[in-house]
Amino acid sequence: MVKPMVMVFLLFILTTGTRGQTANDVNWAKRVDTGSQVVTTMQFYFHDTLSGSNPSAIQVAQPQSSSRSLGGFGSLMMVDDPLTEGPDKNSKLIGHARGMYGQAAQNELGLIMVLSYCFTDGIYKDSTFSLLSLNLAMQTVREMTIVGGTGLFRLARGYALAQTYSINSSGDAVVGNQELSPFLNPYCLGFLFLIKKMKKEHVMLILCTIVIAIPLVQSISEGRKGVEKWFKQLPLKKQKVTKLHFYFHDTTTGPSQTAYQIFESNISSTTITQFGRAFMFDNPLTVEPDVRSMTIGKGQGFFGAASFERPRFLMNLNFVFTQGKFNGSTLQFLGTNPILNPVREMSIVGGTGVFRLARGIATAETYFLNDTSSIVEYNLVVLHY
C-alpha cells in the first residue's frame, strides 16, 4: 500500500488575540492564536461519490474530445461532497466541499480544483476556506493552493501537499488506519477523495491529510521535517519579487488544438460576446512568440464568456512551469480578461513551489490573433516567500 496523501495548508490570518491562546470545541480541529496570526490544524474526511442513486459529484460538461484523451480532457464536475469526522461516510458530518473540478491536462491526470470548504460544526460553523489549484493526481507528491476564506479563516491563504494513499479500480474503497509523523499528529486534516475517470471501470480513491497552519511553509522536496524547520525560520524570511515574461499559445481548431469548448448556454450563438460559452485549455508557454521556441510550461484551466456587452472572459488559470529554477512551481489566476483591450491586467491569487503564498499582477497583450488561434504576451510581477 502506498503512503498517505498529505496536504499541508499554509494560511496567514492577522489577529489581535493573546499569544498562545487556543480554541478547541471539536475533536477534528485545533486552533492556536499566537498573537500575530492563527494556526489551525484539522483532521476530517472528504467523500466524492460519482456512482449510485445519490452521487455527490455530477458531470456538467464534456467536449467530444474527452473520450480520446488521457483522463477525459475537458470534463467538468460539479460537487457537493460531505466532510466527515471519520473515514466512515456515516460518521459525524462537519461540513461540505462545494464547487467544481475538471480535467485540464491533455497528456496526464491534471485536475483544476475550484472548491469552497464550508463547515457546519462547532466554532467553525459558517466559516469557509477556498482552494484554487491544479491537482496532478498521479504524481507521488503534489502541492495545491489556498487563496482565501471567510469567518474564522478570513484573509487566509496557504498551500497543501498531497500524496496518494490508494487507488481502487472497482469503485469500492477500504481505508486503513493512518500513521502520521509526530510533527503532524494529532493536528491533521484528512479527507477521502474519490475521483472517477472517463471510463466507469477506472476510479481513483485518495486519502488526504490536510493541515491548516498559519504561517507554515516548505518546499515539496523538504518533507515533513522541512516543514517544521521552515516554521521556525519563517520570521527571518523576507518577501521576494520575481518578474516573468513568456508567450501563451491558444489554439481552438486543427491538429494542434489545445483549447476545447466544454459547454455553452442556449443563447451563446445569438449574442455578440458568445455569452455562456466556456473552454478547457492546456496551452504551451514559450520564451518566444514562435510556438517552436523553448517551452517553459503550460497554461491549464478554463475560461468562459461572462459579459453581454463586450468580450470579457472569466479566467480560472494555472501557469505550470516545467523548466529551470521554477520547474514544478505554479501560479494561480482568477479574474476577468477584457480580451479586446490592448493591455489587460489580471490578479495572481496564489502559487506553489517557489511561488508559495504568492500575490501579484499579470499584464497580457495580444501578440497575434486569427479565427483559430491566438498568441498572448504575458508579463508578471510576483511577490512570494
CSV table of C-alpha atoms in Angstrom, one decimal:
chain,number,residue,atom,x,y,z
A,1,MET,CA,0.0,0.0,0.0
A,2,VAL,CA,1.3,3.4,-0.9
A,3,LYS,CA,1.8,6.2,1.6
A,4,PRO,CA,-1.0,8.5,2.7
A,5,MET,CA,-1.7,11.7,0.8
A,6,VAL,CA,-0.5,14.6,3.0
A,7,MET,CA,-1.8,18.1,2.5
A,8,VAL,CA,-0.4,21.0,4.4
A,9,PHE,CA,-2.3,24.2,4.3
A,10,LEU,CA,-0.4,27.5,5.0
A,11,LEU,CA,-2.8,30.3,5.9
A,12,PHE,CA,-1.9,33.8,7.0
A,13,ILE,CA,-4.6,35.4,9.3
A,14,LEU,CA,-4.0,38.5,11.3
A,15,THR,CA,-5.3,38.7,14.8
A,16,THR,CA,-5.1,40.8,18.0
A,17,GLY,CA,-5.5,37.9,20.4
A,18,THR,CA,-3.3,36.8,23.2
A,19,ARG,CA,-0.2,34.8,22.3
A,20,GLY,CA,-0.6,31.1,22.8
A,21,GLN,CA,-4.4,31.2,23.2
A,22,THR,CA,-6.1,28.0,22.0
A,23,ALA,CA,-9.7,27.3,21.0
A,24,ASN,CA,-10.9,23.7,20.8
A,25,ASP,CA,-14.6,22.7,20.9
A,26,VAL,CA,-14.4,19.9,18.3
A,27,ASN,CA,-12.4,16.7,18.0
A,28,TRP,CA,-11.3,17.2,14.5
A,29,ALA,CA,-9.6,20.6,14.8
A,30,LYS,CA,-7.2,22.7,16.9
A,31,ARG,CA,-6.8,26.4,16.7
A,32,VAL,CA,-3.9,28.4,18.2
A,33,ASP,CA,-3.7,32.2,18.4
A,34,THR,CA,-0.1,33.3,18.5
A,35,GLY,CA,-0.9,37.0,18.9
A,36,SER,CA,0.1,37.9,15.3
A,37,GLN,CA,-1.5,35.0,13.4
A,38,VAL,CA,-3.6,31.9,13.9
A,39,VAL,CA,-2.6,28.3,13.4
A,40,THR,CA,-5.4,25.9,12.8
A,41,THR,CA,-4.9,22.2,12.2
A,42,MET,CA,-7.7,19.8,11.3
A,43,GLN,CA,-8.5,16.2,10.6
A,44,PHE,CA,-11.5,15.2,8.6
A,45,TYR,CA,-12.6,13.2,5.5
A,46,PHE,CA,-13.8,14.2,2.1
A,47,HIS,CA,-16.2,11.9,0.3
A,48,ASP,CA,-16.6,12.3,-3.5
A,49,THR,CA,-19.1,9.9,-4.9
A,50,LEU,CA,-19.9,9.6,-8.6
A,51,SER,CA,-21.9,6.4,-8.7
A,52,GLY,CA,-25.1,5.1,-7.3
A,53,SER,CA,-28.5,6.7,-6.8
A,54,ASN,CA,-27.2,9.6,-4.7
A,55,PRO,CA,-24.0,10.9,-6.1
A,56,SER,CA,-22.3,14.0,-4.6
A,57,ALA,CA,-20.4,14.8,-7.9
A,58,ILE,CA,-22.1,15.2,-11.2
A,59,GLN,CA,-20.5,15.8,-14.6
A,60,VAL,CA,-21.8,19.1,-16.1
A,61,ALA,CA,-19.7,19.4,-19.2
A,62,GLN,CA,-17.5,17.4,-21.6
A,63,PRO,CA,-16.2,18.1,-25.1
A,64,GLN,CA,-16.3,15.4,-27.7
A,65,SER,CA,-12.5,15.2,-27.4
A,66,SER,CA,-12.7,13.9,-23.8
A,67,SER,CA,-13.2,10.3,-24.8
A,68,ARG,CA,-9.9,10.3,-26.8
A,69,SER,CA,-7.6,11.9,-24.2
A,70,LEU,CA,-6.0,10.6,-21.0
A,71,GLY,CA,-8.3,11.2,-18.1
A,72,GLY,CA,-11.0,12.8,-20.2
A,73,PHE,CA,-9.6,16.2,-21.0
A,74,GLY,CA,-12.2,18.9,-20.7
A,75,SER,CA,-14.7,17.0,-18.5
A,76,LEU,CA,-16.0,19.2,-15.6
A,77,MET,CA,-17.7,18.0,-12.4
A,78,MET,CA,-19.9,20.0,-10.0
A,79,VAL,CA,-19.6,18.7,-6.4
A,80,ASP,CA,-21.3,19.0,-3.1
A,81,ASP,CA,-19.2,16.5,-1.1
A,82,PRO,CA,-19.7,15.7,2.6
A,83,LEU,CA,-16.9,16.3,5.0
A,84,THR,CA,-16.9,13.9,8.0
A,85,GLU,CA,-15.0,13.5,11.2
A,86,GLY,CA,-14.0,9.9,10.4
A,87,PRO,CA,-13.4,7.8,7.3
A,88,ASP,CA,-16.8,6.2,7.5
A,89,LYS,CA,-19.3,8.1,5.5
A,90,ASN,CA,-21.8,7.7,8.4
A,91,SER,CA,-19.5,9.4,10.9
A,92,LYS,CA,-20.2,12.9,12.2
A,93,LEU,CA,-20.9,15.4,9.4
A,94,ILE,CA,-18.8,18.6,9.8
A,95,GLY,CA,-19.4,20.4,6.5
A,96,HIS,CA,-19.3,20.1,2.7
A,97,ALA,CA,-16.8,20.8,-0.1
A,98,ARG,CA,-18.7,22.6,-2.8
A,99,GLY,CA,-17.6,23.8,-6.2
A,100,MET,CA,-16.0,22.2,-9.4
A,101,TYR,CA,-13.1,20.2,-10.6
A,102,GLY,CA,-12.2,19.4,-14.2
A,103,GLN,CA,-9.6,17.6,-16.2
A,104,ALA,CA,-7.3,20.4,-17.5
A,105,ALA,CA,-4.3,18.4,-18.8
A,106,GLN,CA,-4.3,16.6,-22.2
A,107,ASN,CA,-1.5,14.1,-21.5
A,108,GLU,CA,-1.7,13.4,-17.8
A,109,LEU,CA,-4.3,13.4,-15.0
A,110,GLY,CA,-4.3,17.1,-14.0
A,111,LEU,CA,-7.4,18.4,-12.2
A,112,ILE,CA,-8.2,22.0,-11.8
A,113,MET,CA,-9.8,22.4,-8.4
A,114,VAL,CA,-12.2,25.2,-7.6
A,115,LEU,CA,-13.6,24.3,-4.2
A,116,SER,CA,-15.1,26.0,-1.1
A,117,TYR,CA,-14.9,24.1,2.1
A,118,CYS,CA,-18.0,25.0,4.1
A,119,PHE,CA,-18.0,24.0,7.8
A,120,THR,CA,-21.1,23.4,10.0
A,121,ASP,CA,-19.6,22.1,13.3
A,122,GLY,CA,-18.5,23.9,16.5
A,123,ILE,CA,-16.7,27.3,16.3
A,124,TYR,CA,-16.1,26.7,12.6
A,125,LYS,CA,-19.8,26.8,11.8
A,126,ASP,CA,-20.4,29.1,8.8
A,127,SER,CA,-16.6,29.5,8.2
A,128,THR,CA,-15.1,28.6,4.9
A,129,PHE,CA,-11.8,28.4,3.0
A,130,SER,CA,-11.2,28.3,-0.7
A,131,LEU,CA,-9.0,26.0,-2.8
A,132,LEU,CA,-7.9,27.1,-6.3
A,133,SER,CA,-5.2,25.0,-7.9
A,134,LEU,CA,-4.1,22.3,-10.2
A,135,ASN,CA,-4.0,18.7,-8.7
A,136,LEU,CA,-1.6,16.5,-10.7
A,137,ALA,CA,-3.3,13.5,-9.1
A,138,MET,CA,-0.9,10.8,-10.4
A,139,GLN,CA,2.2,12.4,-9.0
A,140,THR,CA,3.6,11.0,-5.8
A,141,VAL,CA,3.5,14.4,-4.1
A,142,ARG,CA,1.7,17.5,-5.3
A,143,GLU,CA,1.0,20.9,-3.9
A,144,MET,CA,-2.2,22.9,-4.0
A,145,THR,CA,-3.1,26.5,-3.1
A,146,ILE,CA,-5.5,28.0,-0.5
A,147,VAL,CA,-6.4,31.5,-1.8
A,148,GLY,CA,-8.8,32.9,0.9
A,149,GLY,CA,-11.5,32.2,3.4
A,150,THR,CA,-14.4,33.6,5.5
A,151,GLY,CA,-15.4,33.6,9.1
A,152,LEU,CA,-12.5,32.3,11.2
A,153,PHE,CA,-10.5,31.9,8.0
A,154,ARG,CA,-11.0,35.5,6.9
A,155,LEU,CA,-8.0,36.7,4.8
A,156,ALA,CA,-6.4,33.2,4.9
A,157,ARG,CA,-4.0,32.0,2.2
A,158,GLY,CA,-1.8,29.0,2.0
A,159,TYR,CA,-0.9,25.7,0.3
A,160,ALA,CA,-1.4,22.0,0.5
A,161,LEU,CA,0.8,19.0,-0.1
A,162,ALA,CA,-0.9,15.8,-1.3
A,163,GLN,CA,0.3,12.2,-1.5
A,164,THR,CA,-1.9,9.4,-2.8
A,165,TYR,CA,-2.9,6.7,-0.3
A,166,SER,CA,-4.6,4.1,-2.6
A,167,ILE,CA,-6.2,3.6,-6.0
A,168,ASN,CA,-9.1,1.2,-6.4
A,169,SER,CA,-10.2,0.3,-10.0
A,170,SER,CA,-13.6,-1.2,-8.9
A,171,GLY,CA,-15.0,1.9,-7.2
A,172,ASP,CA,-15.1,0.3,-3.7
A,173,ALA,CA,-12.8,1.7,-1.1
A,174,VAL,CA,-11.4,0.4,2.2
A,175,VAL,CA,-9.3,2.9,4.2
A,176,GLY,CA,-6.9,1.6,6.9
A,177,ASN,CA,-5.6,3.4,9.9
A,178,GLN,CA,-3.5,6.5,9.3
A,179,GLU,CA,0.1,6.6,10.6
A,180,LEU,CA,1.3,10.2,10.8
A,181,SER,CA,4.6,11.7,11.9
A,182,PRO,CA,4.8,13.2,15.4
A,183,PHE,CA,5.0,16.7,13.8
A,184,LEU,CA,1.6,16.4,12.1
A,185,ASN,CA,-0.2,14.2,14.7
A,186,PRO,CA,-2.7,14.9,16.1
A,187,TYR,CA,-3.5,18.1,14.3
A,188,CYS,CA,-4.1,16.8,10.8
A,189,LEU,CA,-6.9,17.2,8.4
A,190,GLY,CA,-7.7,14.2,6.2
A,191,PHE,CA,-10.3,13.7,3.6
A,192,LEU,CA,-11.4,10.8,1.4
A,193,PHE,CA,-11.4,11.9,-2.2
A,194,LEU,CA,-12.9,9.6,-4.9
A,195,ILE,CA,-12.2,10.7,-8.4
A,196,LYS,CA,-13.7,8.9,-11.4
A,197,LYS,CA,-12.0,8.9,-14.8
A,198,MET,CA,-13.9,8.9,-18.0
A,199,LYS,CA,-14.3,5.1,-18.2
A,200,LYS,CA,-16.5,3.7,-15.5
A,201,GLU,CA,-14.1,0.9,-14.5
A,202,HIS,CA,-11.4,3.5,-13.6
A,203,VAL,CA,-12.0,5.0,-10.2
A,204,MET,CA,-9.3,6.7,-8.1
A,205,LEU,CA,-9.5,6.7,-4.3
A,206,ILE,CA,-7.4,9.1,-2.5
A,207,LEU,CA,-7.0,9.6,1.3
A,208,CYS,CA,-5.7,13.0,2.1
A,209,THR,CA,-4.3,14.6,5.1
A,210,ILE,CA,-4.5,18.4,5.5
A,211,VAL,CA,-3.0,20.7,8.0
A,212,ILE,CA,-4.2,24.3,8.1
A,213,ALA,CA,-1.3,26.3,9.6
A,214,ILE,CA,-0.5,30.0,9.7
A,215,PRO,CA,2.2,30.6,8.8
A,216,LEU,CA,3.8,27.3,7.7
A,217,VAL,CA,5.8,26.8,4.6
A,218,GLN,CA,8.0,24.2,3.0
A,219,SER,CA,9.3,23.1,-0.4
A,220,ILE,CA,8.0,19.7,-1.7
A,221,SER,CA,11.5,18.1,-1.5
A,222,GLU,CA,12.0,19.1,2.1
A,223,GLY,CA,9.4,16.7,3.5
A,224,ARG,CA,7.7,16.9,6.9
A,225,LYS,CA,10.9,17.7,8.8
A,226,GLY,CA,11.4,20.6,6.4
A,227,VAL,CA,8.0,21.9,7.3
A,228,GLU,CA,8.9,22.1,11.0
A,229,LYS,CA,12.3,23.7,10.2
A,230,TRP,CA,10.7,26.3,7.9
A,231,PHE,CA,8.1,27.1,10.5
A,232,LYS,CA,10.8,28.1,13.0
A,233,GLN,CA,12.7,30.1,10.5
A,234,LEU,CA,9.8,31.9,8.9
A,235,PRO,CA,10.1,35.2,11.0
A,236,LEU,CA,13.5,35.6,9.3
A,237,LYS,CA,12.2,35.2,5.8
A,238,LYS,CA,11.9,38.2,3.5
A,239,GLN,CA,9.4,38.7,0.7
A,240,LYS,CA,10.8,38.2,-2.8
A,241,VAL,CA,9.9,39.8,-6.1
A,242,THR,CA,10.1,37.8,-9.3
A,243,LYS,CA,9.4,39.1,-12.8
A,244,LEU,CA,8.4,36.7,-15.6
A,245,HIS,CA,7.9,37.1,-19.4
A,246,PHE,CA,6.6,34.5,-21.8
A,247,TYR,CA,4.1,33.7,-24.5
A,248,PHE,CA,0.8,31.8,-24.2
A,249,HIS,CA,-0.5,29.9,-27.3
A,250,ASP,CA,-4.2,29.1,-27.5
A,251,THR,CA,-5.5,27.0,-30.5
A,252,THR,CA,-9.2,26.2,-30.8
A,253,THR,CA,-9.2,24.0,-34.0
A,254,GLY,CA,-6.9,21.8,-36.1
A,255,PRO,CA,-4.4,19.1,-35.4
A,256,SER,CA,-2.5,21.2,-32.8
A,257,GLN,CA,-5.7,22.1,-30.9
A,258,THR,CA,-5.1,23.0,-27.2
A,259,ALA,CA,-8.5,24.5,-26.2
A,260,TYR,CA,-11.8,22.7,-26.4
A,261,GLN,CA,-15.3,24.0,-25.9
A,262,ILE,CA,-16.9,22.2,-22.9
A,263,PHE,CA,-20.3,23.9,-22.8
A,264,GLU,CA,-22.4,26.8,-23.9
A,265,SER,CA,-25.7,28.4,-22.9
A,266,ASN,CA,-28.9,28.3,-25.0
A,267,ILE,CA,-28.2,31.9,-26.1
A,268,SER,CA,-24.4,31.8,-26.7
A,269,SER,CA,-24.7,31.6,-30.5
A,270,THR,CA,-27.1,34.6,-30.6
A,271,THR,CA,-25.0,37.1,-28.6
A,272,ILE,CA,-22.1,39.1,-29.9
A,273,THR,CA,-20.0,38.1,-27.0
A,274,GLN,CA,-20.9,34.4,-27.1
A,275,PHE,CA,-22.1,34.7,-23.5
A,276,GLY,CA,-22.1,31.5,-21.5
A,277,ARG,CA,-19.6,29.6,-23.8
A,278,ALA,CA,-16.7,28.0,-22.0
A,279,PHE,CA,-13.4,26.3,-22.9
A,280,MET,CA,-11.0,24.0,-21.1
A,281,PHE,CA,-7.4,24.5,-22.2
A,282,ASP,CA,-3.9,23.1,-21.9
A,283,ASN,CA,-1.8,25.7,-23.7
A,284,PRO,CA,2.0,25.8,-24.1
A,285,LEU,CA,4.1,28.6,-22.6
A,286,THR,CA,7.2,29.6,-24.7
A,287,VAL,CA,10.1,32.0,-24.3
A,288,GLU,CA,9.5,33.5,-27.8
A,289,PRO,CA,6.3,34.1,-29.9
A,290,ASP,CA,7.2,31.1,-32.1
A,291,VAL,CA,5.4,28.0,-30.7
A,292,ARG,CA,8.5,26.1,-31.7
A,293,SER,CA,10.7,28.1,-29.3
A,294,MET,CA,11.7,26.7,-25.9
A,295,THR,CA,8.6,25.5,-23.9
A,296,ILE,CA,8.8,26.6,-20.3
A,297,GLY,CA,5.4,25.3,-19.1
A,298,LYS,CA,1.7,25.1,-19.6
A,299,GLY,CA,-1.3,27.3,-19.0
A,300,GLN,CA,-4.1,25.0,-17.8
A,301,GLY,CA,-7.6,25.7,-16.7
A,302,PHE,CA,-10.8,27.0,-18.2
A,303,PHE,CA,-12.3,30.4,-19.3
A,304,GLY,CA,-15.7,31.5,-20.3
A,305,ALA,CA,-17.5,34.4,-21.9
A,306,ALA,CA,-19.0,36.3,-19.0
A,307,SER,CA,-20.2,39.6,-20.4
A,308,PHE,CA,-23.2,40.6,-22.5
A,309,GLU,CA,-21.8,44.0,-23.5
A,310,ARG,CA,-18.1,43.4,-24.5
A,311,PRO,CA,-16.0,40.3,-24.9
A,312,ARG,CA,-14.7,39.5,-21.4
A,313,PHE,CA,-13.5,36.1,-20.3
A,314,LEU,CA,-13.7,34.8,-16.7
A,315,MET,CA,-10.2,33.2,-16.3
A,316,ASN,CA,-9.5,30.3,-13.9
A,317,LEU,CA,-6.0,29.6,-14.9
A,318,ASN,CA,-2.9,27.8,-13.6
A,319,PHE,CA,0.6,28.5,-15.0
A,320,VAL,CA,2.6,25.3,-14.5
A,321,PHE,CA,6.3,25.7,-15.0
A,322,THR,CA,8.5,22.8,-16.3
A,323,GLN,CA,11.9,24.3,-16.8
A,324,GLY,CA,14.8,25.9,-14.9
A,325,LYS,CA,14.6,27.0,-11.3
A,326,PHE,CA,10.8,27.3,-11.4
A,327,ASN,CA,10.3,23.7,-12.5
A,328,GLY,CA,7.4,22.2,-10.6
A,329,SER,CA,6.1,25.5,-9.4
A,330,THR,CA,2.7,27.0,-10.3
A,331,LEU,CA,0.9,30.3,-10.2
A,332,GLN,CA,-2.9,30.7,-9.9
A,333,PHE,CA,-5.0,33.4,-11.6
A,334,LEU,CA,-8.7,34.3,-11.1
A,335,GLY,CA,-10.3,37.3,-12.7
A,336,THR,CA,-11.8,38.9,-15.8
A,337,ASN,CA,-9.9,39.3,-19.0
A,338,PRO,CA,-11.3,42.1,-21.3
A,339,ILE,CA,-9.7,40.5,-24.4
A,340,LEU,CA,-10.2,43.4,-26.8
A,341,ASN,CA,-8.2,45.8,-24.6
A,342,PRO,CA,-4.6,46.4,-25.8
A,343,VAL,CA,-3.3,45.7,-22.3
A,344,ARG,CA,-5.2,43.7,-19.7
A,345,GLU,CA,-4.3,43.4,-16.0
A,346,MET,CA,-5.2,40.2,-14.0
A,347,SER,CA,-4.7,39.1,-10.4
A,348,ILE,CA,-2.3,36.4,-9.2
A,349,VAL,CA,-4.0,34.9,-6.2
A,350,GLY,CA,-1.7,32.1,-5.2
A,351,GLY,CA,1.1,29.8,-6.1
A,352,THR,CA,3.0,26.6,-5.2
A,353,GLY,CA,6.7,25.6,-5.0
A,354,VAL,CA,9.0,28.6,-5.5
A,355,PHE,CA,5.8,30.8,-5.6
A,356,ARG,CA,4.3,29.6,-2.4
A,357,LEU,CA,2.0,32.2,-0.8
A,358,ALA,CA,2.3,34.3,-3.9
A,359,ARG,CA,0.4,37.5,-4.8
A,360,GLY,CA,0.9,39.6,-7.8
A,361,ILE,CA,-0.2,41.2,-11.1
A,362,ALA,CA,-0.1,39.9,-14.7
A,363,THR,CA,-0.4,42.1,-17.8
A,364,ALA,CA,-1.5,40.5,-21.0
A,365,GLU,CA,-1.1,41.8,-24.6
A,366,THR,CA,-2.4,40.1,-27.7
A,367,TYR,CA,0.6,39.4,-30.0
A,368,PHE,CA,-1.3,37.5,-32.7
A,369,LEU,CA,-5.0,36.6,-33.3
A,370,ASN,CA,-7.0,34.9,-36.0
A,371,ASP,CA,-10.1,32.7,-36.2
A,372,THR,CA,-8.4,29.6,-34.9
A,373,SER,CA,-5.5,30.7,-32.6
A,374,SER,CA,-4.0,33.5,-30.6
A,375,ILE,CA,-0.6,34.3,-29.0
A,376,VAL,CA,-0.7,36.3,-25.8
A,377,GLU,CA,2.4,38.0,-24.4
A,378,TYR,CA,2.5,37.9,-20.5
A,379,ASN,CA,4.5,40.0,-18.1
A,380,LEU,CA,4.2,39.0,-14.4
A,381,VAL,CA,5.3,40.6,-11.2
A,382,VAL,CA,5.1,38.1,-8.3
A,383,LEU,CA,5.5,38.7,-4.6
A,384,HIS,CA,6.3,35.5,-2.7
A,385,TYR,CA,8.4,33.9,0.1
